[in-house]
N, CA and C atoms as an extended XYZ file, in Angstrom:
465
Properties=species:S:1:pos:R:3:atomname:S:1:resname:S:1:resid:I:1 pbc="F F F"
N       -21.899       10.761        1.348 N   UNK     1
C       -21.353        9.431        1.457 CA  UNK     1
C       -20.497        9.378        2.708 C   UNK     1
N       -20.873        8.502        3.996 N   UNK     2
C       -19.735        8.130        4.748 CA  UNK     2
C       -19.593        7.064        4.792 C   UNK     2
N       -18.563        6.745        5.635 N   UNK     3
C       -18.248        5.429        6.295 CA  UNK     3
C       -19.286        4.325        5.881 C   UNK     3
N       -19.526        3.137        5.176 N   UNK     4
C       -20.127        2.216        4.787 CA  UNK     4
C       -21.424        3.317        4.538 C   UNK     4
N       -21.391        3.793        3.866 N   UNK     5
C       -22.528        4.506        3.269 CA  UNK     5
C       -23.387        3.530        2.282 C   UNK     5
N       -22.311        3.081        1.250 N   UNK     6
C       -22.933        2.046        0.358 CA  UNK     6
C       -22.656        0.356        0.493 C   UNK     6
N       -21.944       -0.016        2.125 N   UNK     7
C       -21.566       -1.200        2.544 CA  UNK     7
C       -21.814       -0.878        3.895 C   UNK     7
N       -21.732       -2.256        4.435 N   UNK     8
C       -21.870       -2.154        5.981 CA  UNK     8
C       -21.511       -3.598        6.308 C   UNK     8
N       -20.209       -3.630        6.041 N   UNK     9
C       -19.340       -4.923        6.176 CA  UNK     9
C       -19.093       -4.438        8.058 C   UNK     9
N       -19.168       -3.737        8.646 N   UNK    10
C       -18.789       -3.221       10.173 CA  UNK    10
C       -17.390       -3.061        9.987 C   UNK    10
N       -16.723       -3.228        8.936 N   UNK    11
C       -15.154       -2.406        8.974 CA  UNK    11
C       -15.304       -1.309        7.889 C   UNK    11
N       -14.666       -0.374        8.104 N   UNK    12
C       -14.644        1.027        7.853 CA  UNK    12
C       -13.943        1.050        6.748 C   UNK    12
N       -12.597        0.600        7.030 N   UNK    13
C       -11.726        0.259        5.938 CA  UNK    13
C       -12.195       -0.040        4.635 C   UNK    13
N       -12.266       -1.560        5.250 N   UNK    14
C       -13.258       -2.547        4.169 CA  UNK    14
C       -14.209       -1.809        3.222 C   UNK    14
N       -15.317       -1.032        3.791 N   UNK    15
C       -16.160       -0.780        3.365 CA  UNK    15
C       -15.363        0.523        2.367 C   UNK    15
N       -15.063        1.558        2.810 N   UNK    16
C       -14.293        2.533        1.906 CA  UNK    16
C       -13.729        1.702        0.689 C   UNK    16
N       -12.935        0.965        0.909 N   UNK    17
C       -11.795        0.455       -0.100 CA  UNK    17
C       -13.029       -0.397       -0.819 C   UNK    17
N       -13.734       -0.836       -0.645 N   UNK    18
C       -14.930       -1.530       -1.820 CA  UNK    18
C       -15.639       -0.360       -2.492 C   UNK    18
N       -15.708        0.911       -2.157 N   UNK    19
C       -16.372        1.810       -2.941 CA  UNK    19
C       -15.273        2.416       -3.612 C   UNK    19
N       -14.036        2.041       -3.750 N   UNK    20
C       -13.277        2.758       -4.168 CA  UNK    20
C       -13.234        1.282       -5.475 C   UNK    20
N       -12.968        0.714       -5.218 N   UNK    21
C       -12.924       -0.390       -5.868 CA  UNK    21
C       -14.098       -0.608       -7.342 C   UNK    21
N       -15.135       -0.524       -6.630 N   UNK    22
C       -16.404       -0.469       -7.706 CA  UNK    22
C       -15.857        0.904       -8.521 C   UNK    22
N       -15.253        1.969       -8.008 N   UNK    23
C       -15.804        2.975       -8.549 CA  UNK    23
C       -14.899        3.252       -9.919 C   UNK    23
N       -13.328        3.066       -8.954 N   UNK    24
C       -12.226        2.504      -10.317 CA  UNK    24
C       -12.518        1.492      -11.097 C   UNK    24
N       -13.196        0.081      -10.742 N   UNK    25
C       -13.512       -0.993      -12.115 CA  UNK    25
C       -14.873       -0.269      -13.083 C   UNK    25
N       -15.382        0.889      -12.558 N   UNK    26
C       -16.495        1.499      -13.502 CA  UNK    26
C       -15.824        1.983      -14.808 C   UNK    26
N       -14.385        2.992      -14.794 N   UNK    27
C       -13.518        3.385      -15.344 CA  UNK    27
C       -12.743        2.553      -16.186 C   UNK    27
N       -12.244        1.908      -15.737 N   UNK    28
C       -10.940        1.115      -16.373 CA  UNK    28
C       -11.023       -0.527      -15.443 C   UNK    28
N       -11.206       -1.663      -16.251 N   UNK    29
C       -10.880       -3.223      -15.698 CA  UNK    29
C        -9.962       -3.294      -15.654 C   UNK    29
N        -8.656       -2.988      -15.217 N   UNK    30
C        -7.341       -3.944      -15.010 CA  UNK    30
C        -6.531       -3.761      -13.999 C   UNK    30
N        -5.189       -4.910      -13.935 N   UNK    31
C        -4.722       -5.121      -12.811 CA  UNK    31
C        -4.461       -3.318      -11.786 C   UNK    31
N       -10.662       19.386       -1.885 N   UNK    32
C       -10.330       19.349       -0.755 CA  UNK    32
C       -10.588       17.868        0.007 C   UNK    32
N        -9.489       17.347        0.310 N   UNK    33
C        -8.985       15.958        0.008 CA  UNK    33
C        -9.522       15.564        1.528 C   UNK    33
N       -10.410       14.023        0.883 N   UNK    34
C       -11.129       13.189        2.151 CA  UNK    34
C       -11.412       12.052        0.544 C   UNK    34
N       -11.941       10.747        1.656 N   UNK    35
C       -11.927        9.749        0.733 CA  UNK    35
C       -13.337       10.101       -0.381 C   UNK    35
N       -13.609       10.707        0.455 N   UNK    36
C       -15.746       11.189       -0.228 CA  UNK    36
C       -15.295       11.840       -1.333 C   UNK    36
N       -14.587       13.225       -1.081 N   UNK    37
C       -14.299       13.926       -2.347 CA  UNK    37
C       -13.505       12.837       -3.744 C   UNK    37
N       -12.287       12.163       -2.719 N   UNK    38
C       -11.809       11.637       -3.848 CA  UNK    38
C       -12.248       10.535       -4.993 C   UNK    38
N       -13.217       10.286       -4.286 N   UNK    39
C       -14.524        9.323       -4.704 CA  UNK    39
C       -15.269        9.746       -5.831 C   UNK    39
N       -16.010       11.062       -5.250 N   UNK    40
C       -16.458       11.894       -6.265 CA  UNK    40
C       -16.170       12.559       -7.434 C   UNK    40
N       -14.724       13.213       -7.189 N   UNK    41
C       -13.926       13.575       -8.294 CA  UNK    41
C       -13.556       11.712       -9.056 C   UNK    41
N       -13.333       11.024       -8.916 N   UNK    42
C       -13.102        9.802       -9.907 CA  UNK    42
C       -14.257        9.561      -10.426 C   UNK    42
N       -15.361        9.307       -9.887 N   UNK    43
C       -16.294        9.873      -10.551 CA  UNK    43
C       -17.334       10.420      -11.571 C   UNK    43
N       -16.284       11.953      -11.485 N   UNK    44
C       -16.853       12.649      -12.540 CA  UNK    44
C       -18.012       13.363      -11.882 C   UNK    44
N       -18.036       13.347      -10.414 N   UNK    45
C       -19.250       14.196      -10.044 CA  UNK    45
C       -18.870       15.561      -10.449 C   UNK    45
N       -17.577       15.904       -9.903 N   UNK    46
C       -17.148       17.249       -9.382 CA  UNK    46
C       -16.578       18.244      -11.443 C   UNK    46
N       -16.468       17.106      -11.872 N   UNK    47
C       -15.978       17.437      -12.990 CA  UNK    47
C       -15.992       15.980      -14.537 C   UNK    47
N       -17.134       16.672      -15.285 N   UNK    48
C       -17.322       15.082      -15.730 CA  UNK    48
C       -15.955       14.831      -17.374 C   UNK    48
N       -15.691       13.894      -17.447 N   UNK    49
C       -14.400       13.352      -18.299 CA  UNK    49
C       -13.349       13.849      -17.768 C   UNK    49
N       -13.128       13.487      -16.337 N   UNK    50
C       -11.727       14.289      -16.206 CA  UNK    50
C       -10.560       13.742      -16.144 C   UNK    50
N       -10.690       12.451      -16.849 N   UNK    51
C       -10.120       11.501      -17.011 CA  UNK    51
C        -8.921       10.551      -15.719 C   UNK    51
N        -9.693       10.795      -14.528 N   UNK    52
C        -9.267       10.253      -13.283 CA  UNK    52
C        -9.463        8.758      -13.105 C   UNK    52
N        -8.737        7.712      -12.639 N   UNK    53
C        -8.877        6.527      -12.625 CA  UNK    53
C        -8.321        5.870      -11.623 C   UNK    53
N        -7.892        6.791      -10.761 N   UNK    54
C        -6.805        5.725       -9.053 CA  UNK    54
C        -7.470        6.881       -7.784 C   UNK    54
N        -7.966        6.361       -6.990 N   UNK    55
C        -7.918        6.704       -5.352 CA  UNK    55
C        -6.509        6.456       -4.525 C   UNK    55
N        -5.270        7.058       -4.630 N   UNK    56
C        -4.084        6.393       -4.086 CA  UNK    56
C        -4.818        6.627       -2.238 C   UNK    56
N        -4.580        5.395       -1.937 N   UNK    57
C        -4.597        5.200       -0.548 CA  UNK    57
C        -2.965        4.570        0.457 C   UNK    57
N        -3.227        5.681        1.403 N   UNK    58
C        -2.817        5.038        2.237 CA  UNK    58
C        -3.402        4.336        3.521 C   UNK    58
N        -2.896        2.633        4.404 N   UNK    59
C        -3.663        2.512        5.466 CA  UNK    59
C        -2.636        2.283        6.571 C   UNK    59
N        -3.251        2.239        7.697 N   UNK    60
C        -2.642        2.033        9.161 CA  UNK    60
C        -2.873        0.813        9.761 C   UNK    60
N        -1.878        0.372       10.289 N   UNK    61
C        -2.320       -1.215       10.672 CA  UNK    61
C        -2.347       -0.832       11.894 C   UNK    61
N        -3.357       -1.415       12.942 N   UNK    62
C        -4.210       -1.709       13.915 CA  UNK    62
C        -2.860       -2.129       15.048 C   UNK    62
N        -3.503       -1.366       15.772 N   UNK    63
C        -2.086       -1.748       17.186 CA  UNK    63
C        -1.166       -0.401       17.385 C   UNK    63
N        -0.829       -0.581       16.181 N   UNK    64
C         0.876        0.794       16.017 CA  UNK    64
C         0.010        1.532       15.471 C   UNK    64
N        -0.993        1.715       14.713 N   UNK    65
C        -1.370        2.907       14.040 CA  UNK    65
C        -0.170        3.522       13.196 C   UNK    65
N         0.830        2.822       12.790 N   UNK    66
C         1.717        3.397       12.090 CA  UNK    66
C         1.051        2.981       10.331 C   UNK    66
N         1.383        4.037        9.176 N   UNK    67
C         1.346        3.540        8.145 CA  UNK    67
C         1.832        2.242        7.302 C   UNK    67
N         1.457        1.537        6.759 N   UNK    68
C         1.207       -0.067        6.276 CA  UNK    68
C         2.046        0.536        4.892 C   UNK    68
N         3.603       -0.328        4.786 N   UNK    69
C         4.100       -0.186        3.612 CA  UNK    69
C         4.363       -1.609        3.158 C   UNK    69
N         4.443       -1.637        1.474 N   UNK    70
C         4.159       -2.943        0.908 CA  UNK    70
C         5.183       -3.308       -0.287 C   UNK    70
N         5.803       -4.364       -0.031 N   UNK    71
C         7.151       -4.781       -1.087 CA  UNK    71
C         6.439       -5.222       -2.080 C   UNK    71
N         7.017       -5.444       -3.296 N   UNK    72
C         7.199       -5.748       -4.036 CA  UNK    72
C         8.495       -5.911       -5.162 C   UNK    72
N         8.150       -6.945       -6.108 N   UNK    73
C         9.454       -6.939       -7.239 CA  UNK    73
C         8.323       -6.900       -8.193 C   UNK    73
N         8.920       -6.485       -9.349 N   UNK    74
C         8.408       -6.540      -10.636 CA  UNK    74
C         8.784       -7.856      -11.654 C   UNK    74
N         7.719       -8.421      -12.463 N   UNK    75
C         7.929       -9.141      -13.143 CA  UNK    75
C         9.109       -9.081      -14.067 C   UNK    75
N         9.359       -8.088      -14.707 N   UNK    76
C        10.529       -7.719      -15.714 CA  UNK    76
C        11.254       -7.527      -14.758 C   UNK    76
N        12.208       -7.613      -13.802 N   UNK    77
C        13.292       -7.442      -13.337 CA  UNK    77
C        12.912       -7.758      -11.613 C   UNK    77
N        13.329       -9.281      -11.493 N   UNK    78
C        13.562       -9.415      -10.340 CA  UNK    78
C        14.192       -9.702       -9.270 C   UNK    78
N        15.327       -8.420       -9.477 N   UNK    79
C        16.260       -8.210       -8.786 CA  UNK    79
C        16.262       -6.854       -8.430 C   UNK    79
N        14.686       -6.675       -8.793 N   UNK    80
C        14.346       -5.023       -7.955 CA  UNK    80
C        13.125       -4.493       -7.230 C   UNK    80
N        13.807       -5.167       -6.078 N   UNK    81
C        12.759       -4.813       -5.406 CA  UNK    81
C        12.243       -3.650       -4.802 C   UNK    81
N        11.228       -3.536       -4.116 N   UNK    82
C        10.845       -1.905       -3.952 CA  UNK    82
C         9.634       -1.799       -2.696 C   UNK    82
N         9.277       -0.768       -2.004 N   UNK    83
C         8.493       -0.592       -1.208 CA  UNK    83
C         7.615        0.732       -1.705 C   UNK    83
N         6.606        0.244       -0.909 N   UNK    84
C         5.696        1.606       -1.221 CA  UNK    84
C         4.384        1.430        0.108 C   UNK    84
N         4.466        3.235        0.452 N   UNK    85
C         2.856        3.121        1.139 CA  UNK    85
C         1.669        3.831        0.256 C   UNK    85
N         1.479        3.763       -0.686 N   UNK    86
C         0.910        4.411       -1.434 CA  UNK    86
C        -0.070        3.356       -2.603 C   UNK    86
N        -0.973        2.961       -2.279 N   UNK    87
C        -1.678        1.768       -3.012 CA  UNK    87
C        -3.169        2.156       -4.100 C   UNK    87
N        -3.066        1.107       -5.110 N   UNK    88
C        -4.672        1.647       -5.865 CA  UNK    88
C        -5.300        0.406       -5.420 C   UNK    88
N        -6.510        0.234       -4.896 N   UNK    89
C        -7.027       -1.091       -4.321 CA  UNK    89
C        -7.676       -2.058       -5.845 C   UNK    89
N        -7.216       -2.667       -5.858 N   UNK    90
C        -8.066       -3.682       -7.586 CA  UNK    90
C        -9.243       -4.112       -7.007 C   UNK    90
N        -9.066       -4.921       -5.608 N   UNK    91
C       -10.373       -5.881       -5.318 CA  UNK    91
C       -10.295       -5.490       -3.827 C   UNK    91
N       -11.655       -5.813       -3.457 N   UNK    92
C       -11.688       -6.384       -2.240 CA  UNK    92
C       -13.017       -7.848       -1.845 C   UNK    92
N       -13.092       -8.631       -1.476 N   UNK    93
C       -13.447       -9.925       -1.467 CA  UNK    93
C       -14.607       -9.328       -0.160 C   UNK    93
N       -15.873      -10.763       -0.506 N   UNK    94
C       -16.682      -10.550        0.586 CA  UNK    94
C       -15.876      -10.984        1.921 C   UNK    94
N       -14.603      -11.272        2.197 N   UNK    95
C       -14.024      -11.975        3.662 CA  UNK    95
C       -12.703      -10.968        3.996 C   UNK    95
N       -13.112       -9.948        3.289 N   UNK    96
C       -12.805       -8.229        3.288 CA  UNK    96
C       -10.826       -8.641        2.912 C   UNK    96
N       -10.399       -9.512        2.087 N   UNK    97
C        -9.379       -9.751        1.515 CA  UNK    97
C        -9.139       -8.234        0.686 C   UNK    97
N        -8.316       -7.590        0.877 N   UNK    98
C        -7.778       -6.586       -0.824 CA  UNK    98
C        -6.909       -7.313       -1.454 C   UNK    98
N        -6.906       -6.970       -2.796 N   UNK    99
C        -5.930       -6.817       -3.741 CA  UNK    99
C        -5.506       -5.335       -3.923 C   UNK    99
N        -4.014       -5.278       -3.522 N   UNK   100
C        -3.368       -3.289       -3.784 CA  UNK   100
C        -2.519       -3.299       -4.693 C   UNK   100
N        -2.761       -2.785       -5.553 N   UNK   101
C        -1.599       -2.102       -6.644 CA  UNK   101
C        -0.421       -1.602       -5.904 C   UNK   101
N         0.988       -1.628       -5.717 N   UNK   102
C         1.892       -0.391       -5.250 CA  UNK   102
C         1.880        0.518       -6.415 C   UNK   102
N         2.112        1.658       -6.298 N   UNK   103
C         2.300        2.820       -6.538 CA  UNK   103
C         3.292        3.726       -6.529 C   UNK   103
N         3.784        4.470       -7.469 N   UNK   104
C         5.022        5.081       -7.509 CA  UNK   104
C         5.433        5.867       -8.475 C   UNK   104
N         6.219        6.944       -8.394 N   UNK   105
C         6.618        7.951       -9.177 CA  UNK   105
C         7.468        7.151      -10.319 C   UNK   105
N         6.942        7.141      -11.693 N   UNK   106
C         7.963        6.716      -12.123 CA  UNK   106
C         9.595        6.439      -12.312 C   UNK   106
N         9.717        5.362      -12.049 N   UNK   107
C        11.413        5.350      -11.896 CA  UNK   107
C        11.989        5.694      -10.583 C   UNK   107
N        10.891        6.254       -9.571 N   UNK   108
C        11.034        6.869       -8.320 CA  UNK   108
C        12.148        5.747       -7.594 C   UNK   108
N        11.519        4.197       -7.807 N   UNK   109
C        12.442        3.142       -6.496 CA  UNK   109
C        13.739        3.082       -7.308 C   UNK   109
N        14.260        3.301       -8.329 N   UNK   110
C        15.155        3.230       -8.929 CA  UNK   110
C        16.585        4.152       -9.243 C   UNK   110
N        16.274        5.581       -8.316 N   UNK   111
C        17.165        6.239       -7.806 CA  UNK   111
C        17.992        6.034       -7.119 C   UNK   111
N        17.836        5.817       -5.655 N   UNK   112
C        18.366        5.457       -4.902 CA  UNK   112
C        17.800        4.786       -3.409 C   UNK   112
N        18.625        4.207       -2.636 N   UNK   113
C        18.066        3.052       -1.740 CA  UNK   113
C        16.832        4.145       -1.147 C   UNK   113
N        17.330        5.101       -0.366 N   UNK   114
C        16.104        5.726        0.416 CA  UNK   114
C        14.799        6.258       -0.437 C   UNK   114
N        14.629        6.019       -1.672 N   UNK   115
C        13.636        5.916       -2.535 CA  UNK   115
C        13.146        4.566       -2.726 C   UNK   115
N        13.912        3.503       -2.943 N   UNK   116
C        13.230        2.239       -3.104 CA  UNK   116
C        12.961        1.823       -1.930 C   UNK   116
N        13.336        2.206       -0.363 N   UNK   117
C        12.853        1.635        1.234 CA  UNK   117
C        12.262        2.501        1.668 C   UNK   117
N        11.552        3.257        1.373 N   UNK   118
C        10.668        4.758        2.481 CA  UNK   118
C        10.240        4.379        3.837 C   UNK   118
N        11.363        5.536        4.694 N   UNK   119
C        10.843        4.729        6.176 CA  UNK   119
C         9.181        5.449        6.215 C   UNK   119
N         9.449        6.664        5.840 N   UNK   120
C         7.612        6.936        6.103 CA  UNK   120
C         6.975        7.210        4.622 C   UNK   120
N         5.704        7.694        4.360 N   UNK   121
C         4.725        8.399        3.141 CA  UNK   121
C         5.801        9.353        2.768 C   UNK   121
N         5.916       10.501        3.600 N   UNK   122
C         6.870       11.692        3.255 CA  UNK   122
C         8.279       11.622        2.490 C   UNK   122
N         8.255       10.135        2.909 N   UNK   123
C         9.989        9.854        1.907 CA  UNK   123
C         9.511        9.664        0.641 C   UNK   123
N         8.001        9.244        0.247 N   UNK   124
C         8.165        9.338       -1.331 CA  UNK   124
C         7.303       10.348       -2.031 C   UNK   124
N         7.380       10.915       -2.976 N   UNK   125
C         6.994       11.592       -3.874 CA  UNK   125
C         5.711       11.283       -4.860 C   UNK   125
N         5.103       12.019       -4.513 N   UNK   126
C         3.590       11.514       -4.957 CA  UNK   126
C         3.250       12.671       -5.954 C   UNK   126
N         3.843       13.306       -6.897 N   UNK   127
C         3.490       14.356       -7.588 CA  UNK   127
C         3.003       13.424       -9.171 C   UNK   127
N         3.467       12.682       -9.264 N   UNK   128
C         2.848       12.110      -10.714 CA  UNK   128
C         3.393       10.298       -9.934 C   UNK   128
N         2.206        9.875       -9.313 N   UNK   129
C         2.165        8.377       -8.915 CA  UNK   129
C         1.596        7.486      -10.348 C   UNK   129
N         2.446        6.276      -10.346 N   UNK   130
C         1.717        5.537      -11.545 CA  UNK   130
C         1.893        4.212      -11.043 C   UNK   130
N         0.780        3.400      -11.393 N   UNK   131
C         0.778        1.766      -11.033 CA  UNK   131
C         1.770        1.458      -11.593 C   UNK   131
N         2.364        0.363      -10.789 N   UNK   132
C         4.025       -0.574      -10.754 CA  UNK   132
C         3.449       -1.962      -11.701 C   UNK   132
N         1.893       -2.302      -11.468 N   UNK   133
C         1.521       -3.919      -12.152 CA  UNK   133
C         2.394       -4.897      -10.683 C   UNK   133
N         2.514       -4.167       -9.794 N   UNK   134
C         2.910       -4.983       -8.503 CA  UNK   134
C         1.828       -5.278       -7.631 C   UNK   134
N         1.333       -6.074       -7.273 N   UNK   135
C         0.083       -6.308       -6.651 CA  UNK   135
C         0.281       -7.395       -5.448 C   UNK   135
N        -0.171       -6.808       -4.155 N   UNK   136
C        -0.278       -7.427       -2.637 CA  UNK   136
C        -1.196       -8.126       -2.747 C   UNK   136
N        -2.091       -8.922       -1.906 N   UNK   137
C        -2.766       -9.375       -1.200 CA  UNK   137
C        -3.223       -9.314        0.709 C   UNK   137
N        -3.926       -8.385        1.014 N   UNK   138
C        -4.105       -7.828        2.568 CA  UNK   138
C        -5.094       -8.036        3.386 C   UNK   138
N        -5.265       -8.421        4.612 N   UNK   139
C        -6.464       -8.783        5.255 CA  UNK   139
C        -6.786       -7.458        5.540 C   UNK   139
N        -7.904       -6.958        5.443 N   UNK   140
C        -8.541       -5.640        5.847 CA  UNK   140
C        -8.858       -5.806        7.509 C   UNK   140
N        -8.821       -6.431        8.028 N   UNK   141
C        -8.905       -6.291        9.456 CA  UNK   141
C        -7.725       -6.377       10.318 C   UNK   141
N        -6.692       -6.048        9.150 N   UNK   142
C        -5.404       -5.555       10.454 CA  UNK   142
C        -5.430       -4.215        9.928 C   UNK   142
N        -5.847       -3.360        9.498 N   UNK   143
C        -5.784       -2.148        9.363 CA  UNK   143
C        -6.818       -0.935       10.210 C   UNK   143
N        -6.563       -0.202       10.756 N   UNK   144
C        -7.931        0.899       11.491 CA  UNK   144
C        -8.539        1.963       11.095 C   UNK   144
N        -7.390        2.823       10.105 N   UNK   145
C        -7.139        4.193        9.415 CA  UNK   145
C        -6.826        3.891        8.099 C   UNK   145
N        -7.671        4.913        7.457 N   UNK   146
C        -7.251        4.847        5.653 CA  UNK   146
C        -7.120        6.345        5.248 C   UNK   146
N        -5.995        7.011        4.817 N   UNK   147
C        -5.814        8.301        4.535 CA  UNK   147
C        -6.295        8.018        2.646 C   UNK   147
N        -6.572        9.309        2.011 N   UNK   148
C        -7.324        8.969        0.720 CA  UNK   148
C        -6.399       10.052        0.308 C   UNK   148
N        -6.135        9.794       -0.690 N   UNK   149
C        -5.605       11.172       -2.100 CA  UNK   149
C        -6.303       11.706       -2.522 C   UNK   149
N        -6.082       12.669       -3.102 N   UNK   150
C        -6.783       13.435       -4.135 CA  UNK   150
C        -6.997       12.130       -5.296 C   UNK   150
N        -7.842       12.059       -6.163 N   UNK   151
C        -8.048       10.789       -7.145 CA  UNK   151
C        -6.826       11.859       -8.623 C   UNK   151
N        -5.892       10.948       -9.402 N   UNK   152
C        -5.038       11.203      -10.200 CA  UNK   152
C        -5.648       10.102      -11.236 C   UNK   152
N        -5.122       10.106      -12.511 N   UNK   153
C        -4.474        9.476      -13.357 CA  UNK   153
C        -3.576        8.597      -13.538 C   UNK   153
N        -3.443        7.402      -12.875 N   UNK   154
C        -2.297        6.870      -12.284 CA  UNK   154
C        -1.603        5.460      -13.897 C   UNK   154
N        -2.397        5.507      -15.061 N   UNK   155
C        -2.000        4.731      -15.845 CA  UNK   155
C        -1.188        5.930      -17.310 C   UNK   155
């Protein structure tokens, strides 16, 4: 599987994050590490019931090539807000629109400020990531680069 292997929208992005997309709504409907492997292991190629259900991605927006981090507040409490570069993609639209989950160590933004603002990936902790139910909306064509996780358990 590469690059629009099973799409050929001509964005790279796009096309990844729709196979990631199909592959998590196969699993679950609701709101040595490369995107291929992590694909595969969700899956169930590499290991079948292994009860995997998130591709955490990170992407790079186009220009800066710097990593793409994404606010959110939560419905139950919104007076807490939070950042994250660390996303599960829900959708992506034929006009290459995503929908991203943020992502986060439980309770992680709720420590302290340099946990809830991460200037980079490395400021947060990705050892047990779990969906927030915080969800973006992103044009896939400001992005160039998509780094992939290992696929986790993220509910």
């Amino acid at each position: 599987m590469t690059c629009g292997g099973k799409y050929d929208s001509g964005n790279c992005v796009s096309d990844i994050l729709r196979e990631i997309a199909d592959a998590q709504s196969d699993l679950l409907n609701d709101c040595a590490t490369s995107c291929e492997q992590s694909i595969a292991d969700l899956l169930g190629d590499t290991s079948p019931s292994n009860g995997l259900d998130t591709v955490p991605v990170i992407l790079y927006c186009k220009g800066t090539c710097k990593p793409f981090k994404g606010y959110g507040v939560p419905a139950d409490d919104l007076g807490d807000a939070f950042a994250s570069f660390y996303f599960r993609v829900k959708s992506v639209d034929k006009d290459n629109c995503a929908v991203l989950e943020l992502l986060l160590e439980e309770d992680d933004h709720k420590k302290d400020h340099h946990k809830k603002d991460p200037r980079s990936p490395v400021d947060q902790n990705t050892s047990d990531l779990e969906v927030t139910g915080v969800c973006i909306t992103v044009d896939l064509k400001c992005f160039c680069h998509i780094t992939c996780l290992p696929a986790i358990s993220a509910f």
